[in-house]
PDB file of C-alpha atoms in Angstrom:
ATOM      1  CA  UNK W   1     -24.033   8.402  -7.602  1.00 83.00           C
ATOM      2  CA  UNK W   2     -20.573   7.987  -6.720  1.00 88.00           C
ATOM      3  CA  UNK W   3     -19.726   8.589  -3.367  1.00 88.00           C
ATOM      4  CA  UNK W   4     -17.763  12.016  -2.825  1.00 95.00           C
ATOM      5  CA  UNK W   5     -13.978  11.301  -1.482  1.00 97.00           C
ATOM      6  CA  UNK W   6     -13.892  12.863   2.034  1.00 98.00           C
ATOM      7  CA  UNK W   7     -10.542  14.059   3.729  1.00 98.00           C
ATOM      8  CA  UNK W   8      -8.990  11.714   6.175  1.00 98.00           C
ATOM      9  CA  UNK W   9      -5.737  12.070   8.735  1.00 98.00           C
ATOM     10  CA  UNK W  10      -4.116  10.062  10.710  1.00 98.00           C
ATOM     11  CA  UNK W  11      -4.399  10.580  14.094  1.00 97.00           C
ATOM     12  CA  UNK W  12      -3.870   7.087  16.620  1.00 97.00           C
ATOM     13  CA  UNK W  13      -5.384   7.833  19.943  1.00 97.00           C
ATOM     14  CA  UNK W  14      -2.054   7.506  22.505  1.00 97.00           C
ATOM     15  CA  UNK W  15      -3.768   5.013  24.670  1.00 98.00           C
ATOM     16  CA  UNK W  16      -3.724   2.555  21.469  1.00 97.00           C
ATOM     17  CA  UNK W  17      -0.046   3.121  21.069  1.00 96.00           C
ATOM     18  CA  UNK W  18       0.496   2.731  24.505  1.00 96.00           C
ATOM     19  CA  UNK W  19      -1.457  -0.483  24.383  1.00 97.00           C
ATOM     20  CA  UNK W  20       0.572  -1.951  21.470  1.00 95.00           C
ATOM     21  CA  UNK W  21       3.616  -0.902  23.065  1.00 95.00           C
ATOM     22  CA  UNK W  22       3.494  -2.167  26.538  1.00 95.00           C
ATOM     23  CA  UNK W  23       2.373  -6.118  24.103  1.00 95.00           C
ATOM     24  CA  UNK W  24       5.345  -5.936  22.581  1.00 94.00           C
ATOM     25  CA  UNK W  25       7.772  -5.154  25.566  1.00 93.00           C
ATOM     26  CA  UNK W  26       5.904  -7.981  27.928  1.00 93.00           C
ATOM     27  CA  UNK W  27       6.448 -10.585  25.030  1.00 91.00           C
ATOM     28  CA  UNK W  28       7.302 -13.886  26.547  1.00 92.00           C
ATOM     29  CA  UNK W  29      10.816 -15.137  25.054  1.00 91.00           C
ATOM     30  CA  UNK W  30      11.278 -18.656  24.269  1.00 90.00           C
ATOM     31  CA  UNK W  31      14.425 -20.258  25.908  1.00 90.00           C
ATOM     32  CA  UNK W  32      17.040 -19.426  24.115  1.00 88.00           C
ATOM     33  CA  UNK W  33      18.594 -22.150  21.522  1.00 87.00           C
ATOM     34  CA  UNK W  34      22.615 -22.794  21.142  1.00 85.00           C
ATOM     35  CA  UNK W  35      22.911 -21.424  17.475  1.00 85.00           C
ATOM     36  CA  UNK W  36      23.998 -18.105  16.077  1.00 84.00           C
ATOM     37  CA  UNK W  37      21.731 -18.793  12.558  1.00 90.00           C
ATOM     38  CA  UNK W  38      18.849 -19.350  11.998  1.00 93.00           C
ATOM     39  CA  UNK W  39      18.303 -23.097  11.984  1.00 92.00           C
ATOM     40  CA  UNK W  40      15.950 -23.167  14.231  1.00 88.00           C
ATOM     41  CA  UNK W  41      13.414 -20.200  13.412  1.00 89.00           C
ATOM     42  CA  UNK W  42      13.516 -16.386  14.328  1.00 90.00           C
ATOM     43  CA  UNK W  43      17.268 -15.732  15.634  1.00 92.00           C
ATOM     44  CA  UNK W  44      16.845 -15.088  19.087  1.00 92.00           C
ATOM     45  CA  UNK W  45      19.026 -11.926  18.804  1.00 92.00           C
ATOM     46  CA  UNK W  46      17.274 -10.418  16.034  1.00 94.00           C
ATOM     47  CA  UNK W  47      14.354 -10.703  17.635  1.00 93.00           C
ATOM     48  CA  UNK W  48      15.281  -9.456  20.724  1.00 93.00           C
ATOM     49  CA  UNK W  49      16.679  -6.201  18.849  1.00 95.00           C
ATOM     50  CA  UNK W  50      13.856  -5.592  16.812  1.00 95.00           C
ATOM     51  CA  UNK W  51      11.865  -5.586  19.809  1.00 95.00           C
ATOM     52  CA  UNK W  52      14.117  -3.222  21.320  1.00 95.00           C
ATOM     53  CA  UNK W  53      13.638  -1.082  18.379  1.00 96.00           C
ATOM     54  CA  UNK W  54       9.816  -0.940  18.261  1.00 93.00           C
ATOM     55  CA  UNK W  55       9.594  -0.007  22.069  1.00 94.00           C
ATOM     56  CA  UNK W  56      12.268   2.546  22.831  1.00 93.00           C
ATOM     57  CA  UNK W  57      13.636   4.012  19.312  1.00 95.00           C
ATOM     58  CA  UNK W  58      10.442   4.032  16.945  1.00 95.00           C
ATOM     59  CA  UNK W  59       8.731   6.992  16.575  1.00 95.00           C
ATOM     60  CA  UNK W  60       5.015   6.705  15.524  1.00 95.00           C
ATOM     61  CA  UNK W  61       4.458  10.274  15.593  1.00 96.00           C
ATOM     62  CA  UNK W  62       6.941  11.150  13.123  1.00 96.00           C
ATOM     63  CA  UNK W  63       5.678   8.340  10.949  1.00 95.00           C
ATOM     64  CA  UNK W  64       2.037  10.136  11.249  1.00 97.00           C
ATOM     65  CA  UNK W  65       3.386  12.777  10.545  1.00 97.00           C
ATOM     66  CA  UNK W  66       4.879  12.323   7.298  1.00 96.00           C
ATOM     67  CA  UNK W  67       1.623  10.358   6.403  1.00 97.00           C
ATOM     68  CA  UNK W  68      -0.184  13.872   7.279  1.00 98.00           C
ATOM     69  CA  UNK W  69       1.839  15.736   5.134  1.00 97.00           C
ATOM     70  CA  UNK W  70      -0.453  14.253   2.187  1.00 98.00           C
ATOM     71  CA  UNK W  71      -3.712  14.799   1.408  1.00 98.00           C
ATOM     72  CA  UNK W  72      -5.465  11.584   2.091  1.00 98.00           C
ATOM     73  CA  UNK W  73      -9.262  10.546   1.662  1.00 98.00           C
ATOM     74  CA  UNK W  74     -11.446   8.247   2.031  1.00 98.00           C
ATOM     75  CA  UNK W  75     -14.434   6.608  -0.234  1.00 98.00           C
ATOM     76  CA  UNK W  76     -17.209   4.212  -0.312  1.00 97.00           C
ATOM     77  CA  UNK W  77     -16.180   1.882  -3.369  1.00 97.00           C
ATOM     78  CA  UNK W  78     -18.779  -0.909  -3.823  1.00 95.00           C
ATOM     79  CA  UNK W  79     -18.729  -2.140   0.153  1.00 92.00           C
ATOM     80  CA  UNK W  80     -15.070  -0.886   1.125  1.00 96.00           C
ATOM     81  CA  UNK W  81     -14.112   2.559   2.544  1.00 97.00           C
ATOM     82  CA  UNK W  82     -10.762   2.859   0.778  1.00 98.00           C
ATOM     83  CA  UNK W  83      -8.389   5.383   2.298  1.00 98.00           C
ATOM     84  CA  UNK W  84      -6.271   6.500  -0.234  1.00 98.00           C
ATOM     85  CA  UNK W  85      -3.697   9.443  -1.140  1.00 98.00           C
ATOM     86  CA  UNK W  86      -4.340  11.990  -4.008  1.00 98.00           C
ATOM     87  CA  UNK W  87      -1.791  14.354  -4.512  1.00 98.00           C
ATOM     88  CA  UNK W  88      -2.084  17.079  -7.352  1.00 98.00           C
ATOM     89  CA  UNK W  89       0.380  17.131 -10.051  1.00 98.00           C
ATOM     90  CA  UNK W  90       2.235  20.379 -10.138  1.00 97.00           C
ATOM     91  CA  UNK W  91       2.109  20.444 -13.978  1.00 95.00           C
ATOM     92  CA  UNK W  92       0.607  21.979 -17.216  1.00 96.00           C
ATOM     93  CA  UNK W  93      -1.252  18.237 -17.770  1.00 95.00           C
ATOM     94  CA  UNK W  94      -0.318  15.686 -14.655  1.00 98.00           C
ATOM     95  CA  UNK W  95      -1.118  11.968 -15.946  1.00 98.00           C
ATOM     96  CA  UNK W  96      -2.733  10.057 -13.016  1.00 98.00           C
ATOM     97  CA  UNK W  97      -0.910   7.170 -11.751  1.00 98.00           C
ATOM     98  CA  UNK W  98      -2.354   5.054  -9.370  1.00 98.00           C
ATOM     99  CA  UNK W  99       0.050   3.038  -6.765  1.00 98.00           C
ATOM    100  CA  UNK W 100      -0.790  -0.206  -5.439  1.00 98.00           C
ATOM    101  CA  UNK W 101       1.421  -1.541  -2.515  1.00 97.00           C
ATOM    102  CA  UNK W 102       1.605  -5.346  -1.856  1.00 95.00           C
ATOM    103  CA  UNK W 103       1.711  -7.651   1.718  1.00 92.00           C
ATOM    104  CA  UNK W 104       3.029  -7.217   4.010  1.00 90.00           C
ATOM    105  CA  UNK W 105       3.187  -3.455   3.468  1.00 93.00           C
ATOM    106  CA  UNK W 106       1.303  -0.298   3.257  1.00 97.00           C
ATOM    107  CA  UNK W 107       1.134   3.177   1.662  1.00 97.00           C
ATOM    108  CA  UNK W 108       4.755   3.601   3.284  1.00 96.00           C
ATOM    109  CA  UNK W 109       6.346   2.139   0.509  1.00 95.00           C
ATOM    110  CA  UNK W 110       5.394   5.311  -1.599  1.00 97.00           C
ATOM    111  CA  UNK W 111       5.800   7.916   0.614  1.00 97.00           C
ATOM    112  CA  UNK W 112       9.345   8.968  -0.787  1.00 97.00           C
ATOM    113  CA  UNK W 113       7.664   8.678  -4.171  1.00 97.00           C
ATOM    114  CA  UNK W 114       4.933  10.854  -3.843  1.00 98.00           C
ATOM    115  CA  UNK W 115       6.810  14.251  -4.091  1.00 97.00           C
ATOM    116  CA  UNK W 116       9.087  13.777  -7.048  1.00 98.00           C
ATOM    117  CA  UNK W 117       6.480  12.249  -9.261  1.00 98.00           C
ATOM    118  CA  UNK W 118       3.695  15.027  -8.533  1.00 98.00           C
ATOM    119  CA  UNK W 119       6.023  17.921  -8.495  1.00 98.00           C
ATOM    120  CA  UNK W 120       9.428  16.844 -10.488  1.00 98.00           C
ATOM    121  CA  UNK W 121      10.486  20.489 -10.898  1.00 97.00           C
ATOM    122  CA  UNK W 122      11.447  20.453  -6.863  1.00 97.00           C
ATOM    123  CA  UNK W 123      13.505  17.921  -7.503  1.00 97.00           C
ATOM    124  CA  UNK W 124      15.262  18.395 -10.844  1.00 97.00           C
ATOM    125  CA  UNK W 125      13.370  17.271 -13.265  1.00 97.00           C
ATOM    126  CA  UNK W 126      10.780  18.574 -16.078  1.00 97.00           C
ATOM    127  CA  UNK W 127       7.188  20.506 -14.842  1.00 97.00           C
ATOM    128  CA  UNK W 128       5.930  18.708 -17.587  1.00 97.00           C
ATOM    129  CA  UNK W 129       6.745  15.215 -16.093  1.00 97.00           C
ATOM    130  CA  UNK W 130       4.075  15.807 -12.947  1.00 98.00           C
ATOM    131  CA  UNK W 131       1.897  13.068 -12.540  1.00 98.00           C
ATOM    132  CA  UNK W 132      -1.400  13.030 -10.032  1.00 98.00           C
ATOM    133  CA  UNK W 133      -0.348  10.654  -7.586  1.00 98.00           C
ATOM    134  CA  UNK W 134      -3.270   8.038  -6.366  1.00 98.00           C
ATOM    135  CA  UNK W 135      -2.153   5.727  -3.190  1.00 98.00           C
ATOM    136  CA  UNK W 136      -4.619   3.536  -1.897  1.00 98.00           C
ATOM    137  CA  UNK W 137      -4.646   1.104   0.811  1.00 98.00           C
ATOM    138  CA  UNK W 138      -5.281  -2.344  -0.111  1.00 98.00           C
ATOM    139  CA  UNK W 139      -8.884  -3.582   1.403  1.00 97.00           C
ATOM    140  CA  UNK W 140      -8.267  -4.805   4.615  1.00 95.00           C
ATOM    141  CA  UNK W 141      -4.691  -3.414   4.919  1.00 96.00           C
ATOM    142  CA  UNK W 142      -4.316   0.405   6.936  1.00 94.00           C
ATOM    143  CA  UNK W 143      -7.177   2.902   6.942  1.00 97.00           C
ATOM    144  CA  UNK W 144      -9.251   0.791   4.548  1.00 97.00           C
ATOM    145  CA  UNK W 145     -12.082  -1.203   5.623  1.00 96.00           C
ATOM    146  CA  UNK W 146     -11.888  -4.898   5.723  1.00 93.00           C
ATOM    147  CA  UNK W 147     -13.841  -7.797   3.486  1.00 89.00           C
ATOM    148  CA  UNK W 148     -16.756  -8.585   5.377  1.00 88.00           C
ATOM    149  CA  UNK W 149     -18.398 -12.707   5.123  1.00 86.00           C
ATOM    150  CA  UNK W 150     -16.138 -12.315   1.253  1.00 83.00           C
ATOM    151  CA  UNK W 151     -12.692 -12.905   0.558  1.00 87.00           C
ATOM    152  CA  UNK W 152     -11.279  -9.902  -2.128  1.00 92.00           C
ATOM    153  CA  UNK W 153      -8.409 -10.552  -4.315  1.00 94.00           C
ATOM    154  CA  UNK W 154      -6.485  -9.119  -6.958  1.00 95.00           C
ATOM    155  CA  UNK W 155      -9.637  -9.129  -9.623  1.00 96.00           C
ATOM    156  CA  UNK W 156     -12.273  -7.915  -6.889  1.00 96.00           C
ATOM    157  CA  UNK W 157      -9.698  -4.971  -6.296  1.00 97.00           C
ATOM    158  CA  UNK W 158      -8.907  -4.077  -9.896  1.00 98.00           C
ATOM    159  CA  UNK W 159     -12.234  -3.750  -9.976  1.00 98.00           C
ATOM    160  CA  UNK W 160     -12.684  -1.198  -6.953  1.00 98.00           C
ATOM    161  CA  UNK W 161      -9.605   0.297  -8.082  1.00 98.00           C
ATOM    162  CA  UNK W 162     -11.106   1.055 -11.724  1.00 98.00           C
ATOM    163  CA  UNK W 163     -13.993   2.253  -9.565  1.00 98.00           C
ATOM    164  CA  UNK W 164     -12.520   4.931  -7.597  1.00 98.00           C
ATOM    165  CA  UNK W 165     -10.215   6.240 -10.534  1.00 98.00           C
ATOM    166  CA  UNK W 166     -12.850   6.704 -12.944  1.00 98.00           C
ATOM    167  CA  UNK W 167     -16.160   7.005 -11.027  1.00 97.00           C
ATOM    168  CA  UNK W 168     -14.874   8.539  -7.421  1.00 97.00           C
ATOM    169  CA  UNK W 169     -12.436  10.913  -8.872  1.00 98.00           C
ATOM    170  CA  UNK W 170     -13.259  11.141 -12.448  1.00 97.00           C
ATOM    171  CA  UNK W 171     -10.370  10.216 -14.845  1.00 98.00           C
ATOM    172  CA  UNK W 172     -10.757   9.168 -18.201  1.00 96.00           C
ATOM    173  CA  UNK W 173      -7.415   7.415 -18.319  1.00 98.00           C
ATOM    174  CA  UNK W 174      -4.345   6.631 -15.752  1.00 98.00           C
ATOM    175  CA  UNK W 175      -1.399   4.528 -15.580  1.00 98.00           C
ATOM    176  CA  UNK W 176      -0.593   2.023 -13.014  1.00 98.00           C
ATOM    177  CA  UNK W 177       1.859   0.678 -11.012  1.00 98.00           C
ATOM    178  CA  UNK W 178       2.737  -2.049  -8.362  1.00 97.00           C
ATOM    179  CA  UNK W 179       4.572  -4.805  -6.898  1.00 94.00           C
ATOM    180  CA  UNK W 180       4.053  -7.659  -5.228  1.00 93.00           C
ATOM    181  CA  UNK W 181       0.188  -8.156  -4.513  1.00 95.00           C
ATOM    182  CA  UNK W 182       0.254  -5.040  -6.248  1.00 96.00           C
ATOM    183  CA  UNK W 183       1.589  -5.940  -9.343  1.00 96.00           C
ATOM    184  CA  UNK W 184      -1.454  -9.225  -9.526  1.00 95.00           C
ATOM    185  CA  UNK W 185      -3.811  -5.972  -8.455  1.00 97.00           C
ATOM    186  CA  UNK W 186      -2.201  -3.658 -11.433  1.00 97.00           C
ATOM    187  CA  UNK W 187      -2.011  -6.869 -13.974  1.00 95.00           C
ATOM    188  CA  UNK W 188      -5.767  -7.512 -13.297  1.00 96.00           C
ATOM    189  CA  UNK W 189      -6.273  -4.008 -14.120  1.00 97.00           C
ATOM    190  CA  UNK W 190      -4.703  -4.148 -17.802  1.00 97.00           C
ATOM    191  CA  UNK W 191      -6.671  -7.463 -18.418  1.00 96.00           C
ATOM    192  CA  UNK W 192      -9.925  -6.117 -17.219  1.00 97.00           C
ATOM    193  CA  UNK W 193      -9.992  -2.255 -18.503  1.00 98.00           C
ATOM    194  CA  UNK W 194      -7.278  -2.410 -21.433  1.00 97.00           C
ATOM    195  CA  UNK W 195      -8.866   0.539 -23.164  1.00 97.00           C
ATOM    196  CA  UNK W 196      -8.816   2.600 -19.923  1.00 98.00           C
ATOM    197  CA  UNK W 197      -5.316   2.269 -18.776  1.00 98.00           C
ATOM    198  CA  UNK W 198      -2.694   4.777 -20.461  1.00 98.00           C
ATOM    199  CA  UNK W 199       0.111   1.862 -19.243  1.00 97.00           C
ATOM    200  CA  UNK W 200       1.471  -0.313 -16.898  1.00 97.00           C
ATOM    201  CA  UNK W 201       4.318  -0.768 -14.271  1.00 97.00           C
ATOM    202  CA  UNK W 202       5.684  -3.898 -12.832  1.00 95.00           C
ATOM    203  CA  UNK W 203       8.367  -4.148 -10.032  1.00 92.00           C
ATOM    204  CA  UNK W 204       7.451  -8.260  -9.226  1.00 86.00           C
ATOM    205  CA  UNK W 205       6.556  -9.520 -12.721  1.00 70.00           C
ATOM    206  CA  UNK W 206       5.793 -13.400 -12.680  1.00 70.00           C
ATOM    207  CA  UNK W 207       4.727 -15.595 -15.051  1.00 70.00           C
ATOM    208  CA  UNK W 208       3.780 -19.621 -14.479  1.00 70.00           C
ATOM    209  CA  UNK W 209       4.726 -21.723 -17.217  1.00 72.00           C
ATOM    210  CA  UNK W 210       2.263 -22.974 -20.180  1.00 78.00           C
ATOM    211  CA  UNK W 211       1.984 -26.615 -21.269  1.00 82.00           C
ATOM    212  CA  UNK W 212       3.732 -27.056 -24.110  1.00 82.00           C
ATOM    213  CA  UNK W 213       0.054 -28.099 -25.912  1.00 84.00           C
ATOM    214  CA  UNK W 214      -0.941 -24.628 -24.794  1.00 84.00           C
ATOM    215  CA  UNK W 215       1.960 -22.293 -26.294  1.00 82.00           C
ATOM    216  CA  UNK W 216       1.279 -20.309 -29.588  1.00 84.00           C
ATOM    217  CA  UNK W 217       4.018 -19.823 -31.786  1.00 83.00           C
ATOM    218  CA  UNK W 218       4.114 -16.493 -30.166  1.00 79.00           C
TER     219      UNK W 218
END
């Protein structure tokens, strides 16, 4: 029996923030080196600005916030809890799409996405358009629980993936879409459930080159 998605926010206890926080403003500097590049690693600059921009500008709460404005879930998939976004198409007949992100990033990336794919009418385009939007976080990456004694990969989460669309939330048929380790993640899932998956999306499409003994005329 497939386990029953159950709602999920965001909510970072202060202390934990505070924690992270006061790391990243004690950081210990290295001396500093006599070059305005980057020859010899992180510029020392940079680094000192970014630092100064995750402990006195950055606003967590606001970037909570925007996660919260979502409905979010989580679900047992095999041995993961995968955290994951499903927003509601605002449509006569949404088409899911599922959303992988890659590494180093998160459900962020799709945050901007989210409202004119479900509900394109708010934003100038057709009702009939709407998609259900399906964001989940990789395993191991955000709310999602991590491998345990197992490495996963892109085939192990295809699989989960294919899981929670059809079996957790009951579609038939979706599209899919991703980049980076997302886009191994979404190629996996065209290879392994081509009969299931309405189409495909690729913002990092690679290829590695075939021997010329292996290449087909095609």
């Amino acid at each position: 029996q497939p386990d029953k998605p159950k709602p999920f926010r965001v909510a970072i206890p202060q202390p934990t923030i505070d924690r992270i926080l006061a790391r990243v403003r004690e950081a210990r500097f290295p001396d500093r080196l006599d070059a305005e590049d980057w020859r010899y690693g992180a510029n020392w600059d940079y680094m000192k600005d970014l630092v100064a921009y995750w402990s006195t500008r950055y606003d967590w709460r606001k970037t909570e916030a925007a996660l919260n404005a979502f409905p979010q879930f989580t679900a047992k998939v095999e041995d993961f809890d995968i955290h994951f976004f499903h927003v509601r198409g605002k449509g006569p007949n949404p088409m899911p799409l599922l959303l992988t992100h890659g590494w180093p990033g998160s459900v962020v990336e799709f945050l901007e996405a989210i409202g004119p794919l479900s509900d394109p009418a708010s934003y100038g385009g057709s009702v009939n358009d709407a998609f259900d939007v399906i964001v989940p976080s990789l395993p191991g990456f955000g709310f999602s629980s991590k491998p345990k004694g197992k490495p996963v990969g892109p085939v192990s989460t295809a699989r989960l993936w294919h899981k929670l669309m059809t079996q957790n939330l009951g579609y038939r048929k979706y599209g899919a879409q991703g980049g980076d380790w997302g886009a191994f993640v979404t190629i996996q899932l065209a290879q392994q459930f081509p009969d299931d998956l309405l189409g495909i999306h690729l913002n990092a499409g690679t290829s590695r080159p075939m021997p010329d003994a292996e290449q087909s005329e095609e």
